[in-house]
Tab-separated table of N, CA and C in Angstrom:
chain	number	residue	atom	x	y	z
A	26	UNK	N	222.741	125.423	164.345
A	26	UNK	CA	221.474	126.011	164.005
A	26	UNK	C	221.300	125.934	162.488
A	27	UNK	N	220.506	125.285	162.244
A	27	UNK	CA	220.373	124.861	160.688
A	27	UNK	C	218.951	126.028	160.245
A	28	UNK	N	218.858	126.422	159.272
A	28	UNK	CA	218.403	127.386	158.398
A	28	UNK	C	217.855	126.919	156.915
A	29	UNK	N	216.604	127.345	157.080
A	29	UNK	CA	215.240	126.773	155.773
A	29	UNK	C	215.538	127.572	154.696
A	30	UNK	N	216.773	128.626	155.161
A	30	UNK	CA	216.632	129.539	153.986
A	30	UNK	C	217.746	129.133	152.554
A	31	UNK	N	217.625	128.982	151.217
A	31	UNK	CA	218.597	128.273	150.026
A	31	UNK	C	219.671	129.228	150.338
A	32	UNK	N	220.720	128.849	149.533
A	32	UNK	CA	221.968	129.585	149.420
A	32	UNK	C	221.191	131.079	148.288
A	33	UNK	N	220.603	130.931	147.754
A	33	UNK	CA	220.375	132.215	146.952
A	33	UNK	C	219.602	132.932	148.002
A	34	UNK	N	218.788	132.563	148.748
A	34	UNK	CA	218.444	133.326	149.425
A	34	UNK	C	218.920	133.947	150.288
A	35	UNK	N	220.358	133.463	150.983
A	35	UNK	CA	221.289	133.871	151.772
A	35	UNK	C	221.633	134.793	151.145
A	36	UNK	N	222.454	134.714	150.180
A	36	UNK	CA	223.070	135.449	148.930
A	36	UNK	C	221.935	137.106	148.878
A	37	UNK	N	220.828	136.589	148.421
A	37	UNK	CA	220.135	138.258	148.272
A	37	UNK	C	220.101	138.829	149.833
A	38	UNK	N	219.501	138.186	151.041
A	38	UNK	CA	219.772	138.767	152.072
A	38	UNK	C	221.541	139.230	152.255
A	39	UNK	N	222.154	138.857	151.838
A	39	UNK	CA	223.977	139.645	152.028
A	39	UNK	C	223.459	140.854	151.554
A	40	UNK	N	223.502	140.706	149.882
A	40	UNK	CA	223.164	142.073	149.301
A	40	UNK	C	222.476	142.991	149.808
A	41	UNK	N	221.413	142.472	150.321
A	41	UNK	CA	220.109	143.212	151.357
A	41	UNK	C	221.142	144.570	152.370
A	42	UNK	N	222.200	143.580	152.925
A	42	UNK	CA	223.017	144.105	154.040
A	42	UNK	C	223.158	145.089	153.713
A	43	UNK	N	223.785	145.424	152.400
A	43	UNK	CA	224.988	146.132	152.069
A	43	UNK	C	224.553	147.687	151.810
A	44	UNK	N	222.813	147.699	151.743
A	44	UNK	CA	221.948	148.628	151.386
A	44	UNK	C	221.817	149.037	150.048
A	45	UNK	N	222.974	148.716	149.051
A	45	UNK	CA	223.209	149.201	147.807
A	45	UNK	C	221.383	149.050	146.696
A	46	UNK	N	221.159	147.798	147.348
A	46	UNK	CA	219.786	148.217	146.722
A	46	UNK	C	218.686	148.655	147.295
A	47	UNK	N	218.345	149.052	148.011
A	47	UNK	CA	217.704	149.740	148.807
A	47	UNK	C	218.152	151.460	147.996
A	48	UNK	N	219.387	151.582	148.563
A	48	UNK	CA	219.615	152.923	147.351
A	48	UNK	C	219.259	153.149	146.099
A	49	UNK	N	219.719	152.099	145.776
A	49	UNK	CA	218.958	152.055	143.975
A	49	UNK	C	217.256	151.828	143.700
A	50	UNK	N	216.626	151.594	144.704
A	50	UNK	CA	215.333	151.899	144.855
A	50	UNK	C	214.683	152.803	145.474
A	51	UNK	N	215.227	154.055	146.187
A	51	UNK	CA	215.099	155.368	146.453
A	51	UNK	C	215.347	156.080	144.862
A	52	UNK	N	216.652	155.873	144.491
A	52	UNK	CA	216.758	156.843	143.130
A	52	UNK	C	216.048	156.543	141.998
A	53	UNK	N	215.527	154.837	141.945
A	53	UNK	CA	214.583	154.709	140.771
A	53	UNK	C	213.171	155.111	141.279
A	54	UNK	N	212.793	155.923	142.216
A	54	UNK	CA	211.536	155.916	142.221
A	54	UNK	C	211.676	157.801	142.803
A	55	UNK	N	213.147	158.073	142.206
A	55	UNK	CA	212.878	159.898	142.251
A	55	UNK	C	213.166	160.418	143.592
A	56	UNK	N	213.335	159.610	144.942
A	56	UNK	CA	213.309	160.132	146.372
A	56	UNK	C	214.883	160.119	146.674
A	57	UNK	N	215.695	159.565	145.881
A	57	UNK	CA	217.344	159.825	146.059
A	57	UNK	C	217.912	161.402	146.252
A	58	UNK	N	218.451	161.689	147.226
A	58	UNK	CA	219.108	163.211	147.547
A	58	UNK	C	220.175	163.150	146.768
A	59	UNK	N	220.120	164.351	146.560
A	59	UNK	CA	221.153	164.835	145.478
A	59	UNK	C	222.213	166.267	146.401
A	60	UNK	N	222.901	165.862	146.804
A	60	UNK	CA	223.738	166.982	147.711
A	60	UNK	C	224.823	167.424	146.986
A	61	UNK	N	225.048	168.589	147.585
A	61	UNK	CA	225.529	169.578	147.140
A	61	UNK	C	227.006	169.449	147.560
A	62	UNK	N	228.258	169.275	146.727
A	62	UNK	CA	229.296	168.916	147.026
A	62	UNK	C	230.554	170.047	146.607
A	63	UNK	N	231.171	170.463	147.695
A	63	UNK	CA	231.648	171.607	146.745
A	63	UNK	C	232.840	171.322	147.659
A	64	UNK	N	233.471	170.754	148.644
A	64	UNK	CA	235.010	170.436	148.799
A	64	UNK	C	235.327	169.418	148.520
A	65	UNK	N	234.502	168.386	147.953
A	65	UNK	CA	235.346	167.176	147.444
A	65	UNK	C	235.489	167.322	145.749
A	66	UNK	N	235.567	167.973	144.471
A	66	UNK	CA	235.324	168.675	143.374
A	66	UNK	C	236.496	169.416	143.664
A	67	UNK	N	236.544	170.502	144.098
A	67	UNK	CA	237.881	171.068	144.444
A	67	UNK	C	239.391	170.483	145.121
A	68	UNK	N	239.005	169.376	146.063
A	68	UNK	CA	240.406	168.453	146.303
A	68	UNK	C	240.476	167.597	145.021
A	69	UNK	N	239.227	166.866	144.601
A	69	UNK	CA	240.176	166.026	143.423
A	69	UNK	C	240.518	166.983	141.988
A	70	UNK	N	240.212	168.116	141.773
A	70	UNK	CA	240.766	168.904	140.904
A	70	UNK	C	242.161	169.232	141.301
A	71	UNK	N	242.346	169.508	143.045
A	71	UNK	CA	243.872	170.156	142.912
A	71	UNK	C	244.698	168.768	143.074
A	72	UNK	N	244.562	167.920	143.651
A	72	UNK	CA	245.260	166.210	143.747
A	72	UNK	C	245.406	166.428	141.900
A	73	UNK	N	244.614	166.547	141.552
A	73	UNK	CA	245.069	165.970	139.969
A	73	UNK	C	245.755	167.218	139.093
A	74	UNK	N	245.396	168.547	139.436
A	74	UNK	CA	246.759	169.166	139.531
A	74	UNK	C	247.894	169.563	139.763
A	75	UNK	N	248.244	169.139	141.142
A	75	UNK	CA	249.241	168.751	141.180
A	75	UNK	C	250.071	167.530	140.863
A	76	UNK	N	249.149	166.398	140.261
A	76	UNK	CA	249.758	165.380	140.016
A	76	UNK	C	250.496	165.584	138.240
A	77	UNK	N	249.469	166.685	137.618
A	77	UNK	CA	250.044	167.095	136.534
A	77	UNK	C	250.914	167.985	136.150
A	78	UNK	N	251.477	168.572	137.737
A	78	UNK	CA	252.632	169.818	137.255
A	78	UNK	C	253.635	168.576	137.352
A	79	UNK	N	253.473	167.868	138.533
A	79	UNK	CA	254.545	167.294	138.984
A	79	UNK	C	254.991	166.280	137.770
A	80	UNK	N	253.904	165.332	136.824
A	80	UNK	CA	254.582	164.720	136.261
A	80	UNK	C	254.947	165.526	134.721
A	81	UNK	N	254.612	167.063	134.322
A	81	UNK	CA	255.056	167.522	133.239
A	81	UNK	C	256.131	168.823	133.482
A	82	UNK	N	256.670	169.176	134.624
A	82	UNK	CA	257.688	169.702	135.230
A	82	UNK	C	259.007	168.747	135.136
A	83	UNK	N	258.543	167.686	136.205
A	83	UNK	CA	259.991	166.784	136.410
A	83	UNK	C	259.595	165.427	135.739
A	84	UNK	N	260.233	165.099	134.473
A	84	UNK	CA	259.566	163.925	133.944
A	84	UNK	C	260.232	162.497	134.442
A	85	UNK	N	261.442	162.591	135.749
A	85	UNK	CA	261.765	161.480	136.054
A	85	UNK	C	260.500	161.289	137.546
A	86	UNK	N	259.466	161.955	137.685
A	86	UNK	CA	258.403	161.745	138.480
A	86	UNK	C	257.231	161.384	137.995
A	87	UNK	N	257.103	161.155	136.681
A	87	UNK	CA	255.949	161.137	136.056
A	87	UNK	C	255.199	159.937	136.924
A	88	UNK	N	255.859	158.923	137.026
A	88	UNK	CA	254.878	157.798	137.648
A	88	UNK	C	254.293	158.469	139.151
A	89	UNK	N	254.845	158.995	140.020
A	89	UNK	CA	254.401	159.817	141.098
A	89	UNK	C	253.227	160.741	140.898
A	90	UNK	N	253.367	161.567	139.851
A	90	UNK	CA	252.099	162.144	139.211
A	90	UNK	C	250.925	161.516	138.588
A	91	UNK	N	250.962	160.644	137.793
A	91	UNK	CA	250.190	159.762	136.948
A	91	UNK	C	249.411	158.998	138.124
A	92	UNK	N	250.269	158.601	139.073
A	92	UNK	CA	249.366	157.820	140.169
A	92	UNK	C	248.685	159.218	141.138
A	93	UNK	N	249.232	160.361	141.514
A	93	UNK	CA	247.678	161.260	141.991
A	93	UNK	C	246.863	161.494	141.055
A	94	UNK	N	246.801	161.979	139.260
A	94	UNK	CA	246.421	161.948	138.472
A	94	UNK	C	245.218	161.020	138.369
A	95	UNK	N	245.696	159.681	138.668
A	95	UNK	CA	244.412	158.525	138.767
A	95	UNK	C	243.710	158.650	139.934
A	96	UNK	N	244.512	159.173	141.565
A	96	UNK	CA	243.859	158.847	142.403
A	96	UNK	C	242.429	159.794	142.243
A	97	UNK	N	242.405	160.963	141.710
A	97	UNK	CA	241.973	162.468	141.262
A	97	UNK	C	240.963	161.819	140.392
A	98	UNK	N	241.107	160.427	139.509
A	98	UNK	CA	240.272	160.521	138.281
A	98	UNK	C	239.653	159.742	138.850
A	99	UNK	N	240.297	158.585	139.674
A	99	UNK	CA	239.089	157.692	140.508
A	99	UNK	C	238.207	158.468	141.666
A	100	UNK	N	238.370	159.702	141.878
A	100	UNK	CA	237.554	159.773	142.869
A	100	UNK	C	236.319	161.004	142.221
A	101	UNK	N	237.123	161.843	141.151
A	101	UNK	CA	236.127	162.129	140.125
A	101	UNK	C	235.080	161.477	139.156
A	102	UNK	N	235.384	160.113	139.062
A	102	UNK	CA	234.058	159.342	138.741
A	102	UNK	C	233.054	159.188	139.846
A	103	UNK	N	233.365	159.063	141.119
A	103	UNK	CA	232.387	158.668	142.219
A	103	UNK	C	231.461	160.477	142.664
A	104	UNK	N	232.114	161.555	141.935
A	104	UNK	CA	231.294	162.730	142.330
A	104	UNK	C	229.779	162.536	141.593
A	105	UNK	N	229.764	162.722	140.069
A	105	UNK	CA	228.249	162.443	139.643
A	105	UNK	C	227.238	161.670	140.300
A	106	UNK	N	227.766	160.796	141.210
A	106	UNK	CA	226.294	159.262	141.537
A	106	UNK	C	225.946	160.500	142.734
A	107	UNK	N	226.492	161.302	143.481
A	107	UNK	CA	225.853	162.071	145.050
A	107	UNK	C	225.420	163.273	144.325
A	108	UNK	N	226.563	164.089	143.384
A	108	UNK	CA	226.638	165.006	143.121
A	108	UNK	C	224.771	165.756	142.929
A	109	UNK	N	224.767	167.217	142.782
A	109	UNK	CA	223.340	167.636	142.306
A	109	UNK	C	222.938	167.623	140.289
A	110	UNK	N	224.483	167.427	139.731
A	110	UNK	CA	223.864	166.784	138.475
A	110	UNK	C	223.372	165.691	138.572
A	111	UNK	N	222.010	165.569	137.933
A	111	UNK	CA	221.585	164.024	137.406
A	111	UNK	C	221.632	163.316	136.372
A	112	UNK	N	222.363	161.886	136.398
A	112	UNK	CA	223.312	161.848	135.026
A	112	UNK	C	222.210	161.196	133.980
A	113	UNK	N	222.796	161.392	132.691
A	113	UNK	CA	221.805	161.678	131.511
A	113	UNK	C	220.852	160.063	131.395
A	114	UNK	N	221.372	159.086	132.032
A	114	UNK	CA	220.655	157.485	132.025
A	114	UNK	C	220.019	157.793	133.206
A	115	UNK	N	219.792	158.945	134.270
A	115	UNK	CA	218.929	158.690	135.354
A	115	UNK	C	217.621	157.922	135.184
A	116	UNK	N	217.134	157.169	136.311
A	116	UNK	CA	215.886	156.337	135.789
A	116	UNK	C	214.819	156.975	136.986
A	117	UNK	N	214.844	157.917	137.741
A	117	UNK	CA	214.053	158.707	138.283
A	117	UNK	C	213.890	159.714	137.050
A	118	UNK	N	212.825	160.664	137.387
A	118	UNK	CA	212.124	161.837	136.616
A	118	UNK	C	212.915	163.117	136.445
A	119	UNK	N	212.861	163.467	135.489
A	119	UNK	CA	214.080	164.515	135.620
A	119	UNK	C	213.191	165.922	134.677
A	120	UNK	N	212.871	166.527	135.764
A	120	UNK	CA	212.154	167.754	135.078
A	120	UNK	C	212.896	169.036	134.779
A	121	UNK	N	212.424	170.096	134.392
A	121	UNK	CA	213.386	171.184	133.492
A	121	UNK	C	214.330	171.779	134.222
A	122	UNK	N	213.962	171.640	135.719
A	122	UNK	CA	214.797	172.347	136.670
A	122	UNK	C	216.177	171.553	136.292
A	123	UNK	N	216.261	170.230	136.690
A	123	UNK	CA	217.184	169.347	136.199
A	123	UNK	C	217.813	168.604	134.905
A	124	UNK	N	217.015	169.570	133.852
A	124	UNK	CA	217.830	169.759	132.576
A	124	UNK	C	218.694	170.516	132.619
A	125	UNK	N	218.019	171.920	133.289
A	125	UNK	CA	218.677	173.333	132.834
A	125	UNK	C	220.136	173.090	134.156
A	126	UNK	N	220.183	172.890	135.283
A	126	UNK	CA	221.181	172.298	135.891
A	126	UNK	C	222.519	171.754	134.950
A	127	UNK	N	221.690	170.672	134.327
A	127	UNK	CA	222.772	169.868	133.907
A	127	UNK	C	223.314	170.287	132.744
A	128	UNK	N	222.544	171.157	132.017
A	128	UNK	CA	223.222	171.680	130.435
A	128	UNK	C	223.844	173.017	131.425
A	129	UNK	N	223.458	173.725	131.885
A	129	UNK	CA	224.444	175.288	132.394
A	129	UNK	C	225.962	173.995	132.978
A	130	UNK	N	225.870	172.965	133.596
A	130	UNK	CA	226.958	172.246	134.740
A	130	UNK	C	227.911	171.829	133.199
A	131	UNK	N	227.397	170.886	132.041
A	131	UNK	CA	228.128	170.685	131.619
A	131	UNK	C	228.567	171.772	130.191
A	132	UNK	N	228.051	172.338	129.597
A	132	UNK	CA	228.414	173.581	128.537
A	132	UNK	C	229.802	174.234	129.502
A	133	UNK	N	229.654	174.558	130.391
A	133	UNK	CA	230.789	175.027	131.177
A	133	UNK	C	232.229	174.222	131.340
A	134	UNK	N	231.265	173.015	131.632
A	134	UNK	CA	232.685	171.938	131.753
A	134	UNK	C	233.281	171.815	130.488
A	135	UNK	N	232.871	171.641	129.279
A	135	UNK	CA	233.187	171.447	127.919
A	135	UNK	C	233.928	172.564	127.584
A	136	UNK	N	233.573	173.699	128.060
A	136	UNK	CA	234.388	175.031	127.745
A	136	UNK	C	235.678	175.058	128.349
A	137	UNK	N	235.619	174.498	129.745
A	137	UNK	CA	237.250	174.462	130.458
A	137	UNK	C	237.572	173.676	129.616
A	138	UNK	N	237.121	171.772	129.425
A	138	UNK	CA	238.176	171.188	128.780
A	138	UNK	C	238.312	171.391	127.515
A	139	UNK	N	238.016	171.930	126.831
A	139	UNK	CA	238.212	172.498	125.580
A	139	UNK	C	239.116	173.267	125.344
A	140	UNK	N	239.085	174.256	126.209
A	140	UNK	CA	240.419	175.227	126.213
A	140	UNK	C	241.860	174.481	126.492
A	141	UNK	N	241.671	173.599	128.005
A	141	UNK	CA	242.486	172.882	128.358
A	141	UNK	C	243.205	172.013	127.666
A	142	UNK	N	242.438	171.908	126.245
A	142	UNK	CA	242.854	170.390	125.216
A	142	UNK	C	243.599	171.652	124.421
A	143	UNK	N	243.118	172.562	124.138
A	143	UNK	CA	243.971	173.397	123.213
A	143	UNK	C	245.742	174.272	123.491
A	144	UNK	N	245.009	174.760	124.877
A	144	UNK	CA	246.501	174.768	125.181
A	144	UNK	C	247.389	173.855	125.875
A	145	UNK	N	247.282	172.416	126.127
A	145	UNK	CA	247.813	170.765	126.160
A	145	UNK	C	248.417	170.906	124.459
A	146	UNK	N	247.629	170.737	123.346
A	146	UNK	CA	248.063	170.114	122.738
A	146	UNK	C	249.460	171.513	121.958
A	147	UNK	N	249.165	172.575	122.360
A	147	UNK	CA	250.095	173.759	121.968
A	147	UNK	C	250.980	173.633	123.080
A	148	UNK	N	251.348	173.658	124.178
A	148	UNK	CA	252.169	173.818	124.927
A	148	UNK	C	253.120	172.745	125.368
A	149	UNK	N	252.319	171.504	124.903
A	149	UNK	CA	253.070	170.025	124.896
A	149	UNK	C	254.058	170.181	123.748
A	150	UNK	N	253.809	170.518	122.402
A	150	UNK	CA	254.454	170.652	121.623
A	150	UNK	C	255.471	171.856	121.570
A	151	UNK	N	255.408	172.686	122.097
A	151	UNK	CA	256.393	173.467	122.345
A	151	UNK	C	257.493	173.401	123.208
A	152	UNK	N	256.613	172.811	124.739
A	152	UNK	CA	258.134	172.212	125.715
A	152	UNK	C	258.571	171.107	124.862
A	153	UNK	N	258.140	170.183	124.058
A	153	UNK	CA	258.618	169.578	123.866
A	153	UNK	C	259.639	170.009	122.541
A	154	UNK	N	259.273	170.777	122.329
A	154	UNK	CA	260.521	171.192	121.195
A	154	UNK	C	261.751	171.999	122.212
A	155	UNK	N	261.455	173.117	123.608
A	155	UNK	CA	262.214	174.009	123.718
A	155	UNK	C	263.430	172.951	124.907
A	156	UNK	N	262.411	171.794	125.228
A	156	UNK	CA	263.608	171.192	126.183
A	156	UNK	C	263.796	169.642	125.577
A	157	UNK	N	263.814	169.624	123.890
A	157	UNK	CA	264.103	168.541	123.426
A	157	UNK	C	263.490	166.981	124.139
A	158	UNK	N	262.710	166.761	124.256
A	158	UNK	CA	262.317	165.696	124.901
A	158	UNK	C	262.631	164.525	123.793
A	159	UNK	N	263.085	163.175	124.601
A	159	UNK	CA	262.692	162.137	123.365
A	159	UNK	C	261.386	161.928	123.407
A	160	UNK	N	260.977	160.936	122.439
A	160	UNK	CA	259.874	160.580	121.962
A	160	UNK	C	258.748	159.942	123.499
A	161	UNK	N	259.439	158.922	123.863
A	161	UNK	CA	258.594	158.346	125.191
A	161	UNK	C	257.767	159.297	126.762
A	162	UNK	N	259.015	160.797	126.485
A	162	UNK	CA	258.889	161.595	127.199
A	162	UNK	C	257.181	162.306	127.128
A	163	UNK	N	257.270	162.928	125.774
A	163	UNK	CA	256.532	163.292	125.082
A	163	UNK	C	255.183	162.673	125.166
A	164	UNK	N	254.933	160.986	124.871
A	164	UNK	CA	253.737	160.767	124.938
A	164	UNK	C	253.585	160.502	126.875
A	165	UNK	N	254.227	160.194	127.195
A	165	UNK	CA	253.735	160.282	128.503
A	165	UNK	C	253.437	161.818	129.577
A	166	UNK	N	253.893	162.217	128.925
A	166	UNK	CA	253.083	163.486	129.013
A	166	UNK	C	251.523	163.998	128.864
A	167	UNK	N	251.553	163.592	127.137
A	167	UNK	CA	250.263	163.555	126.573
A	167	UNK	C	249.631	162.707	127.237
A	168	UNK	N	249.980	161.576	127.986
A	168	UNK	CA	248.928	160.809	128.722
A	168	UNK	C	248.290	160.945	129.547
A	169	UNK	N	249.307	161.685	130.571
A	169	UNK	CA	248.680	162.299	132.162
A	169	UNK	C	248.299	163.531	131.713
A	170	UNK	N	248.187	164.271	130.533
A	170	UNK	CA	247.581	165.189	130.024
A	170	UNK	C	245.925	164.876	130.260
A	171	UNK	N	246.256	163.951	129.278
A	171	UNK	CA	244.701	163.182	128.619
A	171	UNK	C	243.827	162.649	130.104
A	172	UNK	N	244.415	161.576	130.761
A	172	UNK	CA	244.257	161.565	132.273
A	172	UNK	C	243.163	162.565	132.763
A	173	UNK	N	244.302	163.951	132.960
A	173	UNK	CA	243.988	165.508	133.846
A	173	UNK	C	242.385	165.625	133.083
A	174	UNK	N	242.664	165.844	131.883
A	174	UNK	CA	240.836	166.383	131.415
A	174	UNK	C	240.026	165.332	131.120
A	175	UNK	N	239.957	164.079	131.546
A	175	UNK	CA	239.311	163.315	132.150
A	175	UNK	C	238.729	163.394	133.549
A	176	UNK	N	239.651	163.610	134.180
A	176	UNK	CA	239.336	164.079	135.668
A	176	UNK	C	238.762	165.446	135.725
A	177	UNK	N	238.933	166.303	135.039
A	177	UNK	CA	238.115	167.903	134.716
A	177	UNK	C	236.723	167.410	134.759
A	178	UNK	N	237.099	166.552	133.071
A	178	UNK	CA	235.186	166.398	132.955
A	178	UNK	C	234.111	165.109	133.648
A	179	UNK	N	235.075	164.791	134.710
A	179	UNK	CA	233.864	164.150	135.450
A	179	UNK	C	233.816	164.548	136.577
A	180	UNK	N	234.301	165.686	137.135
A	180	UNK	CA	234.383	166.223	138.019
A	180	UNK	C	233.829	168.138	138.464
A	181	UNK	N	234.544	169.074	137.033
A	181	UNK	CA	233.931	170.356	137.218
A	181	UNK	C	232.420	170.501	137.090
A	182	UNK	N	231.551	169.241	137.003
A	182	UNK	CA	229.865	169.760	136.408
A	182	UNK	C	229.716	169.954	137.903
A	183	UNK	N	229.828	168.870	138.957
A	183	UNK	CA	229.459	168.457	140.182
A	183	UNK	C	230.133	169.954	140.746
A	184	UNK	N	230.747	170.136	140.419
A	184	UNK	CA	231.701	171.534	141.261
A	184	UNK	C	230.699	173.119	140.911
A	185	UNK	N	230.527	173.046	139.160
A	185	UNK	CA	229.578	174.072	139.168
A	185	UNK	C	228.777	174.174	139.350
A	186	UNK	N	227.407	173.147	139.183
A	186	UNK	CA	226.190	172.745	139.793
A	186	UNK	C	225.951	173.059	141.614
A	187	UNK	N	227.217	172.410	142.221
A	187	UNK	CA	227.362	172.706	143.295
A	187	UNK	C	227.507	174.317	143.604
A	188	UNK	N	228.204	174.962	143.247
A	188	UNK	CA	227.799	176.518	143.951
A	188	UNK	C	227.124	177.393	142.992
A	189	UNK	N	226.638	176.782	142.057
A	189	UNK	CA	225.917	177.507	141.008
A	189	UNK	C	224.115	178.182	141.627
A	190	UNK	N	223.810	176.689	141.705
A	190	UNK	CA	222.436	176.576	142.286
A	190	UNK	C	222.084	176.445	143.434
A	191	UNK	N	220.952	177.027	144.235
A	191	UNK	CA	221.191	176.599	145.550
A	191	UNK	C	220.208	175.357	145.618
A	192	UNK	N	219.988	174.415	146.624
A	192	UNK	CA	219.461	173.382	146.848
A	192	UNK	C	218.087	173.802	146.983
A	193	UNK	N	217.112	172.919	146.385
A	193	UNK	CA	215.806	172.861	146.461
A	193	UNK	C	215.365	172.247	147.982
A	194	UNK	N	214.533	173.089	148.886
A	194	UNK	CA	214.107	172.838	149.877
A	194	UNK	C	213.149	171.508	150.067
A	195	UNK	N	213.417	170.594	150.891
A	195	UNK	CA	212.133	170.151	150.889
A	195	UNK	C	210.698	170.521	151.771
A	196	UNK	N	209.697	170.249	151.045
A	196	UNK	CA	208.831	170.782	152.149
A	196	UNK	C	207.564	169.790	152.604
């Protein structure tokens, strides 16, 4: 069965399949749902806390930690695109309701990791003085540190937004 249609045209009908643009033409024209996510925010916060006791407790596990650490940070990037923050390049309309959302979601988040960076960079330096670490110990620590509040801040806005506000009805 032979087919009039070019290879590019095959090609955009694949894409067609996949719906991905079809999605991206709901959210550029403002009709994209924005749901409310409040147990997936809380598993990749505790996956990536526990991936950070485990690798700054027992440092011959660090690679065991560092890899939930990532699994935690990869799945904390994918919360913002569903999440009810709308992120600051949105190309739908974003009116005050969905300013004030997103400045209360992230001022908050900035405040955890802020604290979190302060007592990281005090408490790293102290285990690392009270249980002598060598040097390699030390920055790999600081890494899956650095990691952890990465995964905080792309992850706690979607978490506070989520039980902060309740969902706008449609009508």
């Amino acid at each position: 069965m032979k087919s009039s249609k070019t290879v590019p045209q095959r090609l955009d009908d694949l894409v067609e399949w996949t719906g991905i643009p079809a999605l991206q033409r709901r959210f550029e024209q403002g009709e994209g749902r924005r749901y409310r996510l409040r147990v997936w925010p809380m598993a990749v916060i505790l996956i990536g806390t526990g991936g950070l006791l485990l690798g700054l407790i027992d440092p011959n596990r660090y690679f065991l930690g560092q890899g939930l650490v990532s699994v935690a940070m990869l799945g904390g990037l994918w919360l913002p695109i569903f999440g009810p923050v709308k992120p600051w390049n949105s190309p739908s309309l974003v009116d005050e309701y969905d300013r004030r959302v997103r400045s209360e979601a992230y001022i908050f988040t900035l405040t955890i990791v802020a604290c979190g960076a302060l007592i990281a960079l005090f408490g790293l330096g102290l285990r690392a003085a009270l249980a002598e670490w060598p040097r390699d110990t030390l920055v790999r620590a600081m890494q899956i540190t650095a990691f952890y509040l990465l995964t905080l801040l792309s992850s706690l806005p979607t978490l506070h937004a989520s039980w902060r506000h309740a969902p706008i009805e449609d009508n």
